[in-house]
Coordinates of N, CA, C and O in Angstrom, one line a residue:
M1 N 0.8 -2.7 3.5 CA 1.8 -1.7 3.4 C 2.8 -2.2 2.6 O 3.2 -3.3 2.5
I2 N 3.3 -1.2 1.7 CA 4.1 -1.5 0.6 C 5.6 -1.0 1.1 O 5.7 0.3 1.5
A3 N 6.6 -1.8 1.1 CA 7.9 -1.3 1.3 C 8.5 -0.7 0.1 O 9.0 -1.6 -0.8
A4 N 8.6 0.5 -0.2 CA 9.0 1.2 -1.5 C 10.5 1.4 -1.1 O 10.7 2.0 0.0
R5 N 11.4 1.0 -1.9 CA 12.8 1.3 -1.6 C 13.2 2.7 -1.7 O 13.6 3.3 -2.7
M6 N 12.7 3.5 -0.8 CA 13.0 4.9 -0.7 C 12.7 5.7 -1.8 O 13.3 6.5 -2.5
L7 N 11.5 5.4 -2.4 CA 10.9 6.4 -3.4 C 10.6 7.8 -2.9 O 10.5 7.9 -1.8
T8 N 10.9 8.7 -3.8 CA 10.5 10.1 -3.3 C 9.0 10.4 -3.7 O 8.5 9.8 -4.6
A9 N 8.5 11.6 -3.2 CA 7.1 12.0 -3.5 C 7.0 12.1 -5.2 O 6.1 11.7 -5.7
G10 N 8.1 12.8 -5.7 CA 8.2 13.1 -7.1 C 8.1 11.7 -7.9 O 7.6 11.6 -8.9
Q11 N 9.1 10.8 -7.4 CA 9.0 9.5 -8.2 C 7.7 8.7 -8.0 O 7.2 8.1 -9.0
I12 N 7.0 8.7 -6.9 CA 5.6 8.2 -6.7 C 4.6 8.9 -7.7 O 3.7 8.2 -8.4
A13 N 4.7 10.2 -7.8 CA 3.9 11.0 -8.8 C 4.1 10.5 -10.2 O 3.1 10.1 -11.0
A14 N 5.4 10.3 -10.5 CA 5.7 9.9 -11.9 C 5.3 8.4 -12.2 O 4.7 8.2 -13.3
I15 N 5.4 7.5 -11.3 CA 5.1 6.2 -11.5 C 3.7 6.1 -11.6 O 3.1 5.3 -12.4
A16 N 2.8 7.0 -10.7 CA 1.4 6.8 -10.7 C 0.6 7.6 -11.7 O -0.5 7.8 -11.7
G17 N 1.5 8.5 -12.4 CA 0.8 9.3 -13.6 C 0.3 10.5 -12.9 O -0.7 11.1 -13.4
G18 N 0.7 11.0 -11.7 CA 0.1 12.3 -11.1 C 1.2 13.4 -11.2 O 2.1 13.4 -11.9
R19 N 1.0 14.4 -10.1 CA 2.0 15.3 -10.0 C 2.0 16.0 -8.6 O 1.0 15.8 -7.9
V20 N 3.1 16.5 -8.2 CA 3.3 17.1 -6.7 C 2.6 18.4 -6.9 O 3.2 19.3 -7.5
V21 N 1.8 18.6 -6.2 CA 1.0 20.0 -6.1 C 1.4 20.9 -5.1 O 1.3 22.1 -5.1
S22 N 2.1 20.3 -4.0 CA 2.8 21.3 -3.0 C 3.8 20.3 -2.2 O 3.7 19.2 -2.2
G23 N 4.6 21.2 -1.7 CA 5.7 20.4 -0.9 C 7.0 19.9 -1.8 O 6.9 20.2 -3.0
D24 N 7.9 19.3 -1.1 CA 9.2 19.0 -1.6 C 9.0 17.7 -2.4 O 8.8 16.6 -1.8
A25 N 9.1 17.7 -3.8 CA 8.9 16.5 -4.4 C 10.2 15.5 -4.2 O 10.0 14.2 -4.4
E26 N 11.2 16.0 -3.5 CA 12.5 15.1 -3.3 C 12.3 14.5 -1.8 O 13.2 13.8 -1.4
R27 N 11.2 14.6 -1.1 CA 11.0 14.1 0.2 C 11.0 12.5 0.0 O 10.3 12.1 -0.7
A28 N 11.6 11.7 0.8 CA 11.8 10.3 0.8 C 10.5 9.8 1.5 O 10.0 10.3 2.4
C29 N 10.1 8.9 0.9 CA 8.8 8.1 1.3 C 9.2 6.5 1.4 O 9.0 5.7 0.2
P30 N 9.8 5.9 2.4 CA 10.2 4.6 2.7 C 9.2 3.5 2.4 O 9.2 2.5 1.9
R31 N 7.9 4.0 2.8 CA 6.8 3.0 3.0 C 5.5 3.8 2.4 O 5.4 4.9 2.7
I32 N 4.5 3.0 2.1 CA 3.3 3.6 1.7 C 2.2 2.9 2.4 O 2.3 1.7 2.5
S33 N 1.3 3.7 3.3 CA 0.3 3.0 4.0 C -1.2 3.6 3.6 O -1.2 4.9 3.1
R34 N -2.0 2.8 3.7 CA -3.4 3.3 3.2 C -4.4 3.4 4.5 O -5.7 3.5 4.3
D35 N -3.8 3.2 5.5 CA -4.6 3.1 6.9 C -4.0 3.9 8.0 O -2.8 3.5 8.5
T36 N -4.5 4.9 8.5 CA -3.9 5.9 9.4 C -3.7 5.2 10.7 O -2.9 5.5 11.6
R37 N -4.5 4.2 11.0 CA -4.5 3.5 12.3 C -3.2 2.6 12.4 O -2.8 2.4 13.5
T38 N -2.7 2.2 11.4 CA -1.5 1.3 11.4 C -0.3 2.1 10.8 O 0.9 1.3 10.8
M39 N -0.3 3.2 10.3 CA 0.7 3.8 9.7 C 1.9 4.2 10.8 O 1.4 4.5 11.9
A40 N 3.1 4.3 10.2 CA 4.2 4.6 11.3 C 4.7 6.1 10.7 O 4.4 6.5 9.5
A41 N 5.4 6.8 11.6 CA 5.8 8.1 11.1 C 6.8 7.9 10.0 O 7.6 6.9 10.0
G42 N 6.7 8.8 8.9 CA 7.6 8.5 7.9 C 6.9 7.8 6.6 O 7.3 8.0 5.5
D43 N 5.8 7.1 7.0 CA 5.1 6.5 5.8 C 4.3 7.6 5.0 O 3.7 8.6 5.4
A44 N 4.2 7.3 3.6 CA 3.4 8.2 2.8 C 2.0 7.6 3.0 O 1.7 6.4 3.0
F45 N 1.0 8.6 3.1 CA -0.4 8.0 3.3 C -1.1 8.2 1.7 O -1.1 9.1 1.3
L46 N -1.7 7.0 1.5 CA -2.5 7.0 0.2 C -4.1 6.9 0.4 O -4.5 5.8 1.3
A47 N -4.6 7.9 0.2 CA -6.0 8.1 0.6 C -7.0 7.4 -0.5 O -7.2 8.0 -1.6
I48 N -7.4 6.2 -0.1 CA -8.4 5.4 -0.9 C -9.9 5.7 -0.6 O -10.2 5.7 0.5
R49 N -10.6 6.0 -1.6 CA -12.1 6.0 -1.3 C -12.8 4.5 -1.7 O -12.5 4.1 -2.6
G50 N -13.4 4.3 -0.6 CA -14.0 2.7 -0.7 C -15.5 3.0 -0.6 O -16.1 4.1 -0.5
P51 N -16.2 1.8 -0.6 CA -17.7 1.9 -0.5 C -18.2 2.5 0.9 O -19.4 3.1 1.0
N52 N -17.4 2.3 1.8 CA -17.8 2.6 3.1 C -17.1 3.7 3.9 O -17.6 4.5 4.8
H53 N -15.8 4.1 3.5 CA -15.0 5.1 4.0 C -14.2 5.7 2.9 O -13.9 5.0 1.9
D54 N -13.8 7.1 3.2 CA -13.0 7.8 2.2 C -11.8 8.1 3.0 O -11.8 8.9 4.0
G55 N -10.6 7.5 2.4 CA -9.4 7.9 3.1 C -9.0 9.5 3.1 O -8.3 9.9 3.9
H56 N -9.8 10.2 2.2 CA -9.3 11.7 2.2 C -10.0 12.4 3.5 O -9.5 13.4 4.0
A57 N -10.9 11.8 4.2 CA -11.4 12.2 5.4 C -10.3 12.1 6.7 O -10.6 12.6 7.7
H58 N -9.3 11.3 6.3 CA -8.3 11.2 7.4 C -6.9 11.6 7.1 O -5.9 11.4 7.6
L59 N -6.9 12.8 6.2 CA -5.7 13.4 5.8 C -5.0 14.2 7.1 O -3.9 14.0 7.1
A60 N -5.8 14.7 7.9 CA -5.4 15.5 9.0 C -4.7 14.4 10.0 O -3.5 14.8 10.6
S61 N -5.4 13.4 10.1 CA -4.8 12.3 11.1 C -3.4 11.8 10.5 O -2.6 11.6 11.3
A62 N -3.5 11.6 9.1 CA -2.3 11.2 8.6 C -0.9 12.0 9.0 O 0.2 11.6 9.3
L63 N -1.3 13.5 8.7 CA -0.3 14.5 9.1 C 0.2 14.4 10.5 O 1.2 14.5 10.9
A64 N -0.8 14.3 11.4 CA -0.6 14.2 12.7 C 0.2 13.0 13.1 O 1.0 13.1 14.1
R65 N 0.2 11.8 12.4 CA 1.0 10.7 12.7 C 2.2 10.8 12.0 O 3.2 9.7 12.1
G66 N 2.6 11.9 11.4 CA 3.9 12.0 10.8 C 4.2 11.3 9.4 O 5.1 11.1 8.9
A67 N 3.1 11.6 8.5 CA 3.1 11.1 7.2 C 4.2 12.0 6.4 O 4.4 13.1 6.6
S68 N 5.0 11.2 5.6 CA 6.1 11.9 4.8 C 5.4 12.5 3.5 O 6.1 13.4 2.8
A69 N 4.3 12.1 3.0 CA 3.6 12.5 1.9 C 2.1 12.1 1.8 O 1.7 11.3 2.7
L70 N 1.4 12.8 1.1 CA 0.0 12.4 0.9 C -0.3 12.4 -0.3 O 0.1 13.0 -1.2
V71 N -0.9 11.1 -0.7 CA -1.4 10.8 -2.2 C -2.8 10.8 -2.2 O -3.6 10.1 -1.6
V72 N -3.3 11.8 -3.1 CA -4.9 12.0 -3.1 C -5.4 11.9 -4.5 O -4.6 12.2 -5.5
S73 N -6.7 11.8 -4.6 CA -7.2 11.7 -5.8 C -8.3 13.2 -6.0 O -8.7 13.3 -7.0
E74 N -8.3 13.9 -4.9 CA -9.1 15.1 -4.8 C -8.3 16.2 -4.1 O -8.0 15.9 -3.0
A75 N -8.3 17.5 -4.6 CA -7.6 18.5 -3.8 C -8.6 19.2 -3.2 O -8.0 20.4 -2.6
D76 N -9.8 19.0 -3.1 CA -11.0 19.9 -2.5 C -10.6 20.1 -1.0 O -10.6 21.3 -0.4
G77 N -10.2 19.1 -0.2 CA -10.0 19.3 1.2 C -8.7 19.7 1.7 O -8.4 20.0 2.9
L78 N -7.8 19.9 0.7 CA -6.4 20.2 1.2 C -6.2 21.6 1.9 O -5.5 21.9 2.7
A79 N -7.1 22.6 1.5 CA -7.0 23.9 2.0 C -7.3 23.9 3.5 O -6.8 24.7 4.2
S80 N -8.0 23.0 3.9 CA -8.6 23.1 5.3 C -7.5 22.2 6.4 O -7.7 22.2 7.4
L81 N -6.6 21.6 5.7 CA -5.4 21.0 6.4 C -4.6 22.0 7.1 O -4.4 23.0 6.7
P82 N -4.0 21.4 8.3 CA -3.0 22.2 8.9 C -2.0 22.6 8.0 O -1.5 21.7 7.2
S83 N -1.2 23.8 8.2 CA -0.1 24.3 7.5 C 0.9 23.1 7.4 O 1.2 22.8 8.6
S84 N 1.6 22.7 6.3 CA 2.5 21.6 6.4 C 3.5 21.8 5.2 O 3.1 22.2 4.1
D85 N 4.7 21.3 5.4 CA 5.6 21.2 4.3 C 5.4 19.8 3.7 O 6.4 19.6 2.7
V86 N 4.5 19.0 4.0 CA 4.4 17.6 3.5 C 4.1 17.6 2.1 O 3.1 18.3 1.7
P87 N 4.7 17.0 1.2 CA 4.3 16.9 -0.2 C 3.1 16.3 -0.5 O 2.6 15.3 0.2
V88 N 2.2 16.9 -1.4 CA 1.0 16.4 -1.7 C 1.0 15.9 -3.2 O 1.3 16.8 -4.0
V89 N 0.7 14.5 -3.5 CA 0.7 13.9 -4.7 C -0.6 13.9 -5.3 O -1.5 13.2 -4.6
L90 N -1.0 14.4 -6.4 CA -2.4 14.4 -6.8 C -2.4 13.6 -8.0 O -1.6 13.6 -9.0
V91 N -3.3 12.4 -7.9 CA -3.5 11.3 -9.0 C -4.9 11.3 -9.2 O -5.8 11.8 -8.7
T92 N -5.2 10.7 -10.3 CA -6.4 10.5 -11.0 C -7.3 9.3 -10.0 O -8.5 9.6 -9.7
D93 N -6.6 8.4 -9.6 CA -7.1 7.3 -9.1 C -6.2 6.7 -8.1 O -5.2 6.3 -8.4
T94 N -6.4 6.7 -6.7 CA -5.4 6.3 -5.9 C -5.4 4.7 -5.8 O -4.3 4.3 -5.5
I95 N -6.4 3.8 -6.1 CA -6.3 2.7 -6.3 C -5.4 2.2 -7.3 O -4.4 1.3 -7.1
K96 N -5.5 2.9 -8.4 CA -4.6 2.6 -9.5 C -3.1 3.0 -9.2 O -2.1 2.3 -9.4
A97 N -3.0 4.1 -8.5 CA -1.6 4.6 -8.1 C -1.0 3.6 -7.2 O 0.2 3.2 -7.5
L98 N -1.8 3.1 -6.3 CA -1.2 2.0 -5.5 C -0.8 0.7 -6.2 O 0.4 0.1 -6.0
Q99 N -1.6 0.4 -7.1 CA -1.3 -0.7 -8.0 C -0.1 -0.5 -8.8 O 0.8 -1.3 -8.9
D100 N 0.1 0.8 -9.4 CA 1.3 1.2 -10.2 C 2.5 1.1 -9.5 O 3.6 0.7 -9.8
V101 N 2.4 1.8 -8.2 CA 3.6 1.7 -7.4 C 4.1 0.4 -6.9 O 5.3 0.0 -6.9
A102 N 3.2 -0.5 -6.6 CA 3.4 -1.9 -6.1 C 4.0 -2.6 -7.4 O 5.1 -3.4 -7.2
R103 N 3.5 -2.4 -8.6 CA 4.1 -3.1 -9.8 C 5.3 -2.6 -10.0 O 6.4 -3.4 -10.2
H104 N 5.8 -1.5 -9.8 CA 7.1 -0.9 -10.0 C 8.0 -1.5 -8.9 O 9.3 -1.8 -9.4
V105 N 7.7 -1.3 -7.7 CA 8.5 -1.8 -6.6 C 8.7 -3.3 -6.9 O 9.9 -3.7 -6.6
S106 N 7.7 -4.0 -7.3 CA 8.0 -5.6 -7.5 C 8.9 -5.8 -8.6 O 9.7 -6.7 -8.4
R107 N 8.8 -5.0 -9.6 CA 9.8 -5.2 -10.9 C 11.1 -4.9 -10.4 O 12.0 -5.5 -10.7
E108 N 11.2 -3.8 -9.7 CA 12.6 -3.2 -9.3 C 13.1 -4.2 -8.4 O 14.5 -4.3 -8.3
S109 N 12.5 -4.9 -7.4 CA 13.1 -5.7 -6.5 C 13.5 -7.0 -7.0 O 14.4 -7.8 -6.4
G110 N 12.9 -7.4 -8.2 CA 13.3 -8.8 -8.7 C 12.7 -9.9 -8.0 O 13.0 -11.1 -8.2
A111 N 11.7 -9.6 -7.1 CA 11.0 -10.6 -6.1 C 10.2 -11.4 -6.9 O 9.7 -11.1 -7.9
L112 N 10.2 -12.9 -6.5 CA 9.4 -13.7 -7.1 C 8.0 -13.7 -6.5 O 7.9 -13.6 -5.3
V113 N 7.0 -13.6 -7.4 CA 5.6 -13.5 -7.0 C 4.9 -14.7 -7.3 O 5.0 -15.3 -8.4
V114 N 4.3 -15.3 -6.2 CA 3.8 -16.7 -6.1 C 2.3 -16.5 -6.0 O 2.0 -15.8 -5.0
A115 N 1.3 -17.0 -6.7 CA 0.0 -16.9 -6.5 C -0.6 -18.4 -6.1 O -0.2 -19.4 -6.6
V116 N -1.3 -18.6 -5.0 CA -1.8 -19.9 -4.5 C -3.3 -19.7 -4.7 O -3.9 -19.1 -4.1
V117 N -3.7 -20.6 -5.5 CA -5.2 -20.7 -5.8 C -5.7 -22.0 -5.3 O -5.3 -23.0 -5.5
E118 N -6.7 -21.8 -4.3 CA -7.3 -22.9 -3.7 C -8.8 -22.8 -3.5 O -9.2 -21.7 -3.2
V119 N -9.6 -23.7 -3.6 CA -11.2 -23.5 -3.3 C -11.3 -23.3 -1.8 O -12.1 -22.5 -1.4
G120 N -10.8 -24.0 -0.8 CA -11.0 -24.0 0.4 C -10.4 -22.8 1.0 O -9.5 -22.2 0.6
Q121 N -11.1 -22.1 2.0 CA -10.6 -20.8 2.5 C -9.8 -20.9 3.6 O -9.0 -19.9 3.9
T122 N -9.7 -22.0 4.3 CA -8.6 -22.1 5.4 C -7.5 -23.1 5.0 O -6.3 -22.9 5.6
V123 N -7.7 -24.1 4.3 CA -6.8 -25.0 3.9 C -5.5 -24.4 3.3 O -4.3 -24.6 3.6
G124 N -5.7 -23.7 2.1 CA -4.6 -23.0 1.5 C -3.7 -22.2 2.3 O -2.4 -22.4 2.4
P125 N -4.2 -21.2 3.0 CA -3.3 -20.4 3.8 C -2.6 -21.2 4.9 O -1.5 -21.0 5.3
R126 N -3.2 -22.1 5.6 CA -2.4 -23.0 6.6 C -1.4 -23.9 5.9 O -0.2 -24.0 6.5
R127 N -1.6 -24.4 4.7 CA -0.4 -25.0 3.9 C 0.8 -24.1 3.6 O 1.8 -24.6 3.6
C128 N 0.4 -22.8 3.4 CA 1.5 -21.9 3.2 C 2.1 -21.2 4.2 O 2.9 -20.4 4.0
A129 N 1.5 -21.4 5.5 CA 2.2 -20.8 6.8 C 3.6 -21.1 6.8 O 4.0 -22.1 6.5
P130 N 4.4 -20.0 7.1 CA 5.8 -20.2 7.5 C 6.2 -21.2 8.4 O 5.4 -21.4 9.6
G131 N 7.0 -22.1 8.1 CA 7.5 -23.1 9.1 C 6.5 -24.4 9.2 O 6.8 -25.2 10.0
R132 N 5.5 -24.4 8.3 CA 4.6 -25.4 8.3 C 5.0 -26.6 7.4 O 5.4 -26.4 6.3
R133 N 5.1 -27.8 7.9 CA 5.4 -28.9 7.0 C 4.2 -29.5 6.4 O 3.0 -29.5 7.1
P134 N 4.1 -29.7 5.0 CA 2.9 -30.3 4.5 C 2.6 -31.4 5.3 O 3.4 -32.4 5.4
R135 N 1.2 -31.7 5.1 CA 0.8 -33.0 5.9 C 0.7 -34.0 4.7 O 0.5 -33.8 3.6
R136 N 1.1 -35.2 5.1 CA 1.0 -36.3 4.2 C -0.4 -37.1 4.1 O -1.1 -37.1 5.1
S137 N -0.7 -37.6 3.1 CA -2.1 -38.1 2.9 C -2.0 -39.4 3.5 O -0.9 -40.1 3.8
A138 N -3.2 -40.1 3.8 CA -3.1 -41.5 4.4 C -2.5 -42.5 3.5 O -1.7 -43.3 3.9
R139 N -2.6 -42.3 2.1 CA -1.8 -43.2 1.2 C -0.4 -43.0 1.4 O 0.5 -44.0 1.3
E140 N 0.1 -41.8 1.7 CA 1.4 -41.6 1.8 C 2.1 -42.1 3.1 O 3.2 -42.6 3.1
R141 N 1.2 -42.2 4.0 CA 1.8 -42.7 5.4 C 1.7 -44.2 5.6 O 2.4 -44.7 6.3
S142 N 1.0 -45.0 4.6 CA 1.0 -46.4 4.8 C 2.1 -47.0 3.9 O 2.8 -46.5 3.3

């Protein structure tokens, strides 16, 4: 989930190179979610098509959970949705849209981005865990 500093549906469309095809472009979208199972009321729902699932199949569920906007890459199934004033943002590629919005929010926030690269799958995350002190090697202990 991305915490977007109260972007509007229109701003999301502009950042992602899309357009608002219905609803109020000024509707605030404080967060963006790509999973209806974990989204909260007020989140914008971004429908990602993956190898196993298509987020576009969950648009009605997103509306039922209180989505503040829908970000989609196809408009085909929109007519079958329940009537709603929720803005719909149409983009070419929802994954690219998510990347563009994340990049924008990161730049605007001035947050420091750190990448941890390690071969081991469990050691790296454990070393980076909050409140975790680094282990000293045997050489350092003696």
